[in-house]
Amino acid sequence: MLYPGPVILGRVGEQVRHPVFAWFYARLSEQMEQTGLAQIRQRMLAGVSGDVVEVGAGNGLNFAHYPPTVAGVVAVEPEPSLRRRAEAAASAAPVPVRVVAGTAARLPLRDNSCDAVVVSLVLCSVTDQHAALAEIGRVLRPGGRLHFFEHVRSEHRAAAQVQRFLDATVWPRLFGGCHSGRDTVTAIEAAGFEIEELERMRFPENGVPMPTVTHVLGRARRP
């Protein structure tokens, strides 16, 4: 039986097509699971409970890490090929997961309909962070939590300059709209969320440094 979850509205037909990037992302993300990303997902989802909405579910790699305190998950993914992979992952998840189409800026969900929202490696690629965070705030109940893991702007000036150059030129075109150096924590706070936990980290820790090596892992509360 499908998890009924929050009421799904009629805006479920929106799609974002990046088939080449989706193919690349699915393979890269599965490899990264073996280099520590699976453990980060577990930490991000620790303490999540009740009705959950995951925005930008991708190929569903978070699903296996949801704790039993979760009643169920509505997983929103706009890219069709990634959504098909997420549907397959949902069938093996330890909690009920319902995968639906939709975008971060137009979530197909009722106001104040969930206890937690999860975003991982998503706010880098949305067209408008402000609109996406406003939607997250709309669907969260007062006191609900936003759990996030995102790559962000480097704290080192030279690296941040490289990120700005890449984001203004080739990076979004090559990687499905991704921006390497957004100031996502500031955007979360500007949207009215209260940061409760925040950890800055390099991921991956080893290997050739990429423009996306600087990450934040945290939790924020909707007042």
PDB file of C-alpha atoms in Angstrom:
ATOM      1  CA  MET A   1       0.000   0.000   0.000  1.00  0.00           C
ATOM      2  CA  LEU A   2       1.351   3.425  -0.920  1.00  0.00           C
ATOM      3  CA  TYR A   3       2.092   5.808   1.927  1.00  0.00           C
ATOM      4  CA  PRO A   4      -0.777   8.349   1.808  1.00  0.00           C
ATOM      5  CA  GLY A   5       1.313  11.019   3.541  1.00  0.00           C
ATOM      6  CA  PRO A   6       0.669  14.720   3.038  1.00  0.00           C
ATOM      7  CA  VAL A   7      -2.065  15.621   0.567  1.00  0.00           C
ATOM      8  CA  ILE A   8      -0.663  15.670  -2.972  1.00  0.00           C
ATOM      9  CA  LEU A   9      -1.966  18.559  -5.057  1.00  0.00           C
ATOM     10  CA  GLY A  10      -2.456  18.530  -8.794  1.00  0.00           C
ATOM     11  CA  ARG A  11       0.903  20.027  -9.729  1.00  0.00           C
ATOM     12  CA  VAL A  12       2.716  16.768 -10.293  1.00  0.00           C
ATOM     13  CA  GLY A  13       3.508  16.937 -13.995  1.00  0.00           C
ATOM     14  CA  GLU A  14       6.493  19.302 -13.880  1.00  0.00           C
ATOM     15  CA  GLN A  15       9.717  17.843 -15.168  1.00  0.00           C
ATOM     16  CA  VAL A  16      13.331  18.873 -15.602  1.00  0.00           C
ATOM     17  CA  ARG A  17      15.152  16.837 -18.231  1.00  0.00           C
ATOM     18  CA  HIS A  18      18.907  16.344 -17.921  1.00  0.00           C
ATOM     19  CA  PRO A  19      19.324  12.770 -19.232  1.00  0.00           C
ATOM     20  CA  VAL A  20      23.105  12.875 -19.709  1.00  0.00           C
ATOM     21  CA  PHE A  21      23.735  14.437 -16.311  1.00  0.00           C
ATOM     22  CA  ALA A  22      21.227  12.044 -14.702  1.00  0.00           C
ATOM     23  CA  TRP A  23      23.147   9.067 -16.094  1.00  0.00           C
ATOM     24  CA  PHE A  24      26.444  10.517 -14.862  1.00  0.00           C
ATOM     25  CA  TYR A  25      25.039  11.473 -11.453  1.00  0.00           C
ATOM     26  CA  ALA A  26      23.507   8.057 -10.817  1.00  0.00           C
ATOM     27  CA  ARG A  27      26.828   6.329 -11.371  1.00  0.00           C
ATOM     28  CA  LEU A  28      28.962   8.866  -9.525  1.00  0.00           C
ATOM     29  CA  SER A  29      26.662   8.984  -6.494  1.00  0.00           C
ATOM     30  CA  GLU A  30      26.724   5.206  -6.150  1.00  0.00           C
ATOM     31  CA  GLN A  31      30.531   5.275  -6.173  1.00  0.00           C
ATOM     32  CA  MET A  32      30.591   8.067  -3.595  1.00  0.00           C
ATOM     33  CA  GLU A  33      28.512   5.944  -1.228  1.00  0.00           C
ATOM     34  CA  GLN A  34      31.600   3.795  -0.754  1.00  0.00           C
ATOM     35  CA  THR A  35      33.803   6.775   0.145  1.00  0.00           C
ATOM     36  CA  GLY A  36      31.794   8.032   3.106  1.00  0.00           C
ATOM     37  CA  LEU A  37      28.637   9.534   1.624  1.00  0.00           C
ATOM     38  CA  ALA A  38      26.445   6.745   3.030  1.00  0.00           C
ATOM     39  CA  GLN A  39      27.608   7.614   6.551  1.00  0.00           C
ATOM     40  CA  ILE A  40      26.892  11.293   5.948  1.00  0.00           C
ATOM     41  CA  ARG A  41      23.365  10.425   4.806  1.00  0.00           C
ATOM     42  CA  GLN A  42      22.828   8.505   8.044  1.00  0.00           C
ATOM     43  CA  ARG A  43      23.989  11.466  10.104  1.00  0.00           C
ATOM     44  CA  MET A  44      21.801  13.878   8.141  1.00  0.00           C
ATOM     45  CA  LEU A  45      18.710  11.743   8.713  1.00  0.00           C
ATOM     46  CA  ALA A  46      19.326  11.012  12.402  1.00  0.00           C
ATOM     47  CA  GLY A  47      16.368  12.280  14.410  1.00  0.00           C
ATOM     48  CA  VAL A  48      14.006  12.646  11.451  1.00  0.00           C
ATOM     49  CA  SER A  49      10.471  11.609  12.366  1.00  0.00           C
ATOM     50  CA  GLY A  50       6.838  11.814  11.313  1.00  0.00           C
ATOM     51  CA  ASP A  51       5.737  12.817   7.816  1.00  0.00           C
ATOM     52  CA  VAL A  52       8.756  13.663   5.675  1.00  0.00           C
ATOM     53  CA  VAL A  53       9.164  15.364   2.300  1.00  0.00           C
ATOM     54  CA  GLU A  54      12.426  14.848   0.437  1.00  0.00           C
ATOM     55  CA  VAL A  55      13.052  17.508  -2.186  1.00  0.00           C
ATOM     56  CA  GLY A  56      15.179  16.435  -5.140  1.00  0.00           C
ATOM     57  CA  ALA A  57      15.308  12.767  -4.241  1.00  0.00           C
ATOM     58  CA  GLY A  58      17.543  11.926  -7.202  1.00  0.00           C
ATOM     59  CA  ASN A  59      18.050   8.176  -7.519  1.00  0.00           C
ATOM     60  CA  GLY A  60      16.786   7.527  -3.998  1.00  0.00           C
ATOM     61  CA  LEU A  61      20.028   6.838  -2.149  1.00  0.00           C
ATOM     62  CA  ASN A  62      18.711   8.480   1.018  1.00  0.00           C
ATOM     63  CA  PHE A  63      15.799   6.057   1.290  1.00  0.00           C
ATOM     64  CA  ALA A  64      17.782   3.206   2.865  1.00  0.00           C
ATOM     65  CA  HIS A  65      18.873   5.468   5.738  1.00  0.00           C
ATOM     66  CA  TYR A  66      15.524   6.712   7.025  1.00  0.00           C
ATOM     67  CA  PRO A  67      15.027   5.687  10.678  1.00  0.00           C
ATOM     68  CA  PRO A  68      11.936   3.818  11.929  1.00  0.00           C
ATOM     69  CA  THR A  69      10.658   7.027  13.563  1.00  0.00           C
ATOM     70  CA  VAL A  70       9.600   8.172  10.075  1.00  0.00           C
ATOM     71  CA  ALA A  71       5.938   7.492   9.263  1.00  0.00           C
ATOM     72  CA  GLY A  72       6.614   7.836   5.558  1.00  0.00           C
ATOM     73  CA  VAL A  73       8.304   9.918   2.882  1.00  0.00           C
ATOM     74  CA  VAL A  74       6.972  11.825  -0.106  1.00  0.00           C
ATOM     75  CA  ALA A  75       9.989  12.053  -2.416  1.00  0.00           C
ATOM     76  CA  VAL A  76       9.807  14.823  -5.046  1.00  0.00           C
ATOM     77  CA  GLU A  77      12.039  14.450  -8.121  1.00  0.00           C
ATOM     78  CA  PRO A  78      11.630  16.403 -11.398  1.00  0.00           C
ATOM     79  CA  GLU A  79      14.050  14.442 -13.632  1.00  0.00           C
ATOM     80  CA  PRO A  80      12.236  11.443 -15.206  1.00  0.00           C
ATOM     81  CA  SER A  81      15.147   9.005 -15.427  1.00  0.00           C
ATOM     82  CA  LEU A  82      16.264   9.723 -11.859  1.00  0.00           C
ATOM     83  CA  ARG A  83      12.663   9.410 -10.724  1.00  0.00           C
ATOM     84  CA  ARG A  84      12.454   5.912 -12.189  1.00  0.00           C
ATOM     85  CA  ARG A  85      15.574   4.942 -10.238  1.00  0.00           C
ATOM     86  CA  ALA A  86      14.068   6.460  -7.095  1.00  0.00           C
ATOM     87  CA  GLU A  87      10.894   4.408  -7.558  1.00  0.00           C
ATOM     88  CA  ALA A  88      13.001   1.244  -7.677  1.00  0.00           C
ATOM     89  CA  ALA A  89      14.856   2.298  -4.518  1.00  0.00           C
ATOM     90  CA  ALA A  90      11.553   3.064  -2.783  1.00  0.00           C
ATOM     91  CA  SER A  91      10.449  -0.541  -3.120  1.00  0.00           C
ATOM     92  CA  ALA A  92      13.333  -1.640  -0.868  1.00  0.00           C
ATOM     93  CA  ALA A  93      13.195   1.231   1.638  1.00  0.00           C
ATOM     94  CA  PRO A  94      12.696   0.469   5.348  1.00  0.00           C
ATOM     95  CA  VAL A  95       9.875   3.059   5.567  1.00  0.00           C
ATOM     96  CA  PRO A  96       7.011   3.801   3.141  1.00  0.00           C
ATOM     97  CA  VAL A  97       8.165   6.073   0.294  1.00  0.00           C
ATOM     98  CA  ARG A  98       5.978   7.634  -2.375  1.00  0.00           C
ATOM     99  CA  VAL A  99       7.861   9.142  -5.353  1.00  0.00           C
ATOM    100  CA  VAL A 100       6.188  12.009  -7.219  1.00  0.00           C
ATOM    101  CA  ALA A 101       7.093  14.516  -9.924  1.00  0.00           C
ATOM    102  CA  GLY A 102       7.554  18.163  -9.019  1.00  0.00           C
ATOM    103  CA  THR A 103      10.107  20.923  -8.638  1.00  0.00           C
ATOM    104  CA  ALA A 104      11.585  22.565  -5.550  1.00  0.00           C
ATOM    105  CA  ALA A 105       9.954  25.881  -6.437  1.00  0.00           C
ATOM    106  CA  ARG A 106       6.495  24.300  -6.870  1.00  0.00           C
ATOM    107  CA  LEU A 107       6.124  21.416  -4.470  1.00  0.00           C
ATOM    108  CA  PRO A 108       2.879  19.497  -5.119  1.00  0.00           C
ATOM    109  CA  LEU A 109       1.942  19.496  -1.434  1.00  0.00           C
ATOM    110  CA  ARG A 110      -0.519  21.164   0.918  1.00  0.00           C
ATOM    111  CA  ASP A 111       0.550  23.957   3.290  1.00  0.00           C
ATOM    112  CA  ASN A 112       1.864  22.855   6.710  1.00  0.00           C
ATOM    113  CA  SER A 113       1.675  19.202   5.703  1.00  0.00           C
ATOM    114  CA  CYS A 114       4.939  17.656   6.930  1.00  0.00           C
ATOM    115  CA  ASP A 115       7.126  17.407  10.004  1.00  0.00           C
ATOM    116  CA  ALA A 116      10.482  17.453   8.227  1.00  0.00           C
ATOM    117  CA  VAL A 117      11.990  18.298   4.852  1.00  0.00           C
ATOM    118  CA  VAL A 118      15.218  16.737   3.593  1.00  0.00           C
ATOM    119  CA  VAL A 119      17.502  18.245   0.929  1.00  0.00           C
ATOM    120  CA  SER A 120      20.851  16.766  -0.025  1.00  0.00           C
ATOM    121  CA  LEU A 121      22.949  18.159  -2.865  1.00  0.00           C
ATOM    122  CA  VAL A 122      19.859  19.925  -4.206  1.00  0.00           C
ATOM    123  CA  LEU A 123      19.971  23.616  -3.296  1.00  0.00           C
ATOM    124  CA  CYS A 124      23.060  23.990  -5.481  1.00  0.00           C
ATOM    125  CA  SER A 125      21.031  23.275  -8.609  1.00  0.00           C
ATOM    126  CA  VAL A 126      17.633  24.899  -8.078  1.00  0.00           C
ATOM    127  CA  THR A 127      16.967  27.870 -10.329  1.00  0.00           C
ATOM    128  CA  ASP A 128      15.961  30.112  -7.421  1.00  0.00           C
ATOM    129  CA  GLN A 129      17.098  29.259  -3.892  1.00  0.00           C
ATOM    130  CA  HIS A 130      14.758  31.840  -2.365  1.00  0.00           C
ATOM    131  CA  ALA A 131      11.721  30.337  -4.086  1.00  0.00           C
ATOM    132  CA  ALA A 132      12.742  26.786  -3.164  1.00  0.00           C
ATOM    133  CA  LEU A 133      13.280  27.652   0.500  1.00  0.00           C
ATOM    134  CA  ALA A 134       9.988  29.550   0.592  1.00  0.00           C
ATOM    135  CA  GLU A 135       8.241  26.411  -0.679  1.00  0.00           C
ATOM    136  CA  ILE A 136       9.994  24.294   1.932  1.00  0.00           C
ATOM    137  CA  GLY A 137       8.807  26.708   4.602  1.00  0.00           C
ATOM    138  CA  ARG A 138       5.281  26.572   3.198  1.00  0.00           C
ATOM    139  CA  VAL A 139       4.935  22.784   3.422  1.00  0.00           C
ATOM    140  CA  LEU A 140       6.640  22.469   6.830  1.00  0.00           C
ATOM    141  CA  ARG A 141       4.498  22.641   9.927  1.00  0.00           C
ATOM    142  CA  PRO A 142       5.517  25.277  12.505  1.00  0.00           C
ATOM    143  CA  GLY A 143       8.396  23.799  14.481  1.00  0.00           C
ATOM    144  CA  GLY A 144       9.267  21.433  11.639  1.00  0.00           C
ATOM    145  CA  ARG A 145      12.880  20.787  10.684  1.00  0.00           C
ATOM    146  CA  LEU A 146      14.912  21.141   7.511  1.00  0.00           C
ATOM    147  CA  HIS A 147      17.708  18.551   7.354  1.00  0.00           C
ATOM    148  CA  PHE A 148      20.371  19.425   4.785  1.00  0.00           C
ATOM    149  CA  PHE A 149      23.671  18.345   3.270  1.00  0.00           C
ATOM    150  CA  GLU A 150      24.927  20.720   0.573  1.00  0.00           C
ATOM    151  CA  HIS A 151      28.143  21.828  -1.057  1.00  0.00           C
ATOM    152  CA  VAL A 152      28.696  25.564  -0.615  1.00  0.00           C
ATOM    153  CA  ARG A 153      30.988  28.510  -1.219  1.00  0.00           C
ATOM    154  CA  SER A 154      34.547  28.011  -0.033  1.00  0.00           C
ATOM    155  CA  GLU A 155      35.787  30.053   2.924  1.00  0.00           C
ATOM    156  CA  HIS A 156      39.077  30.560   1.086  1.00  0.00           C
ATOM    157  CA  ARG A 157      39.096  33.646  -1.109  1.00  0.00           C
ATOM    158  CA  ALA A 158      40.986  32.188  -4.076  1.00  0.00           C
ATOM    159  CA  ALA A 159      38.827  29.048  -4.169  1.00  0.00           C
ATOM    160  CA  ALA A 160      35.655  31.155  -3.936  1.00  0.00           C
ATOM    161  CA  GLN A 161      36.821  33.230  -6.897  1.00  0.00           C
ATOM    162  CA  VAL A 162      37.304  30.058  -8.935  1.00  0.00           C
ATOM    163  CA  GLN A 163      33.805  28.945  -7.957  1.00  0.00           C
ATOM    164  CA  ARG A 164      32.308  32.276  -9.041  1.00  0.00           C
ATOM    165  CA  PHE A 165      34.039  32.026 -12.410  1.00  0.00           C
ATOM    166  CA  LEU A 166      32.880  28.451 -12.981  1.00  0.00           C
ATOM    167  CA  ASP A 167      29.316  29.225 -11.920  1.00  0.00           C
ATOM    168  CA  ALA A 168      29.151  32.127 -14.366  1.00  0.00           C
ATOM    169  CA  THR A 169      30.460  30.013 -17.249  1.00  0.00           C
ATOM    170  CA  VAL A 170      30.593  26.246 -17.713  1.00  0.00           C
ATOM    171  CA  TRP A 171      29.730  24.550 -14.429  1.00  0.00           C
ATOM    172  CA  PRO A 172      25.910  24.800 -14.530  1.00  0.00           C
ATOM    173  CA  ARG A 173      25.867  23.736 -18.186  1.00  0.00           C
ATOM    174  CA  LEU A 174      27.993  20.668 -17.548  1.00  0.00           C
ATOM    175  CA  PHE A 175      26.325  19.537 -14.327  1.00  0.00           C
ATOM    176  CA  GLY A 176      22.584  19.891 -14.709  1.00  0.00           C
ATOM    177  CA  GLY A 177      22.265  23.434 -13.369  1.00  0.00           C
ATOM    178  CA  CYS A 178      24.579  22.881 -10.398  1.00  0.00           C
ATOM    179  CA  HIS A 179      26.401  25.906  -8.935  1.00  0.00           C
ATOM    180  CA  SER A 180      29.610  25.123  -7.103  1.00  0.00           C
ATOM    181  CA  GLY A 181      29.759  28.080  -4.724  1.00  0.00           C
ATOM    182  CA  ARG A 182      26.392  29.218  -3.393  1.00  0.00           C
ATOM    183  CA  ASP A 183      26.121  30.690   0.115  1.00  0.00           C
ATOM    184  CA  THR A 184      23.383  28.254   1.078  1.00  0.00           C
ATOM    185  CA  VAL A 185      23.521  28.694   4.856  1.00  0.00           C
ATOM    186  CA  THR A 186      22.888  32.430   4.505  1.00  0.00           C
ATOM    187  CA  ALA A 187      19.992  31.672   2.157  1.00  0.00           C
ATOM    188  CA  ILE A 188      18.460  29.259   4.684  1.00  0.00           C
ATOM    189  CA  GLU A 189      18.677  31.878   7.420  1.00  0.00           C
ATOM    190  CA  ALA A 190      17.311  34.598   5.120  1.00  0.00           C
ATOM    191  CA  ALA A 191      14.282  32.368   4.460  1.00  0.00           C
ATOM    192  CA  GLY A 192      13.428  32.564   8.163  1.00  0.00           C
ATOM    193  CA  PHE A 193      14.831  29.261   9.399  1.00  0.00           C
ATOM    194  CA  GLU A 194      16.716  29.003  12.678  1.00  0.00           C
ATOM    195  CA  ILE A 195      19.943  27.013  12.344  1.00  0.00           C
ATOM    196  CA  GLU A 196      20.119  24.434  15.146  1.00  0.00           C
ATOM    197  CA  GLU A 197      23.116  22.390  14.058  1.00  0.00           C
ATOM    198  CA  LEU A 198      25.798  23.132  11.477  1.00  0.00           C
ATOM    199  CA  GLU A 199      29.027  21.376  10.564  1.00  0.00           C
ATOM    200  CA  ARG A 200      31.372  22.439   7.795  1.00  0.00           C
ATOM    201  CA  MET A 201      33.424  19.706   6.152  1.00  0.00           C
ATOM    202  CA  ARG A 202      35.463  18.731   3.149  1.00  0.00           C
ATOM    203  CA  PHE A 203      33.999  15.910   1.105  1.00  0.00           C
ATOM    204  CA  PRO A 204      35.584  13.870  -0.200  1.00  0.00           C
ATOM    205  CA  GLU A 205      38.501  14.313   2.160  1.00  0.00           C
ATOM    206  CA  ASN A 206      41.027  12.769  -0.223  1.00  0.00           C
ATOM    207  CA  GLY A 207      41.720  12.886  -3.925  1.00  0.00           C
ATOM    208  CA  VAL A 208      41.923  15.815  -6.338  1.00  0.00           C
ATOM    209  CA  PRO A 209      40.252  18.900  -4.775  1.00  0.00           C
ATOM    210  CA  MET A 210      37.101  19.793  -6.697  1.00  0.00           C
ATOM    211  CA  PRO A 211      35.258  23.145  -6.679  1.00  0.00           C
ATOM    212  CA  THR A 212      32.490  21.348  -4.774  1.00  0.00           C
ATOM    213  CA  VAL A 213      34.657  20.014  -1.942  1.00  0.00           C
ATOM    214  CA  THR A 214      33.295  22.409   0.734  1.00  0.00           C
ATOM    215  CA  HIS A 215      30.081  21.081   2.320  1.00  0.00           C
ATOM    216  CA  VAL A 216      27.720  21.835   5.165  1.00  0.00           C
ATOM    217  CA  LEU A 217      25.700  19.314   7.155  1.00  0.00           C
ATOM    218  CA  GLY A 218      22.990  20.620   9.409  1.00  0.00           C
ATOM    219  CA  ARG A 219      19.489  21.089  10.682  1.00  0.00           C
ATOM    220  CA  ALA A 220      17.277  24.180  10.783  1.00  0.00           C
ATOM    221  CA  ARG A 221      13.897  24.815  12.391  1.00  0.00           C
ATOM    222  CA  ARG A 222      10.887  26.614  10.989  1.00  0.00           C
ATOM    223  CA  PRO A 223       9.682  28.969  13.784  1.00  0.00           C
TER     224      PRO A 223
END
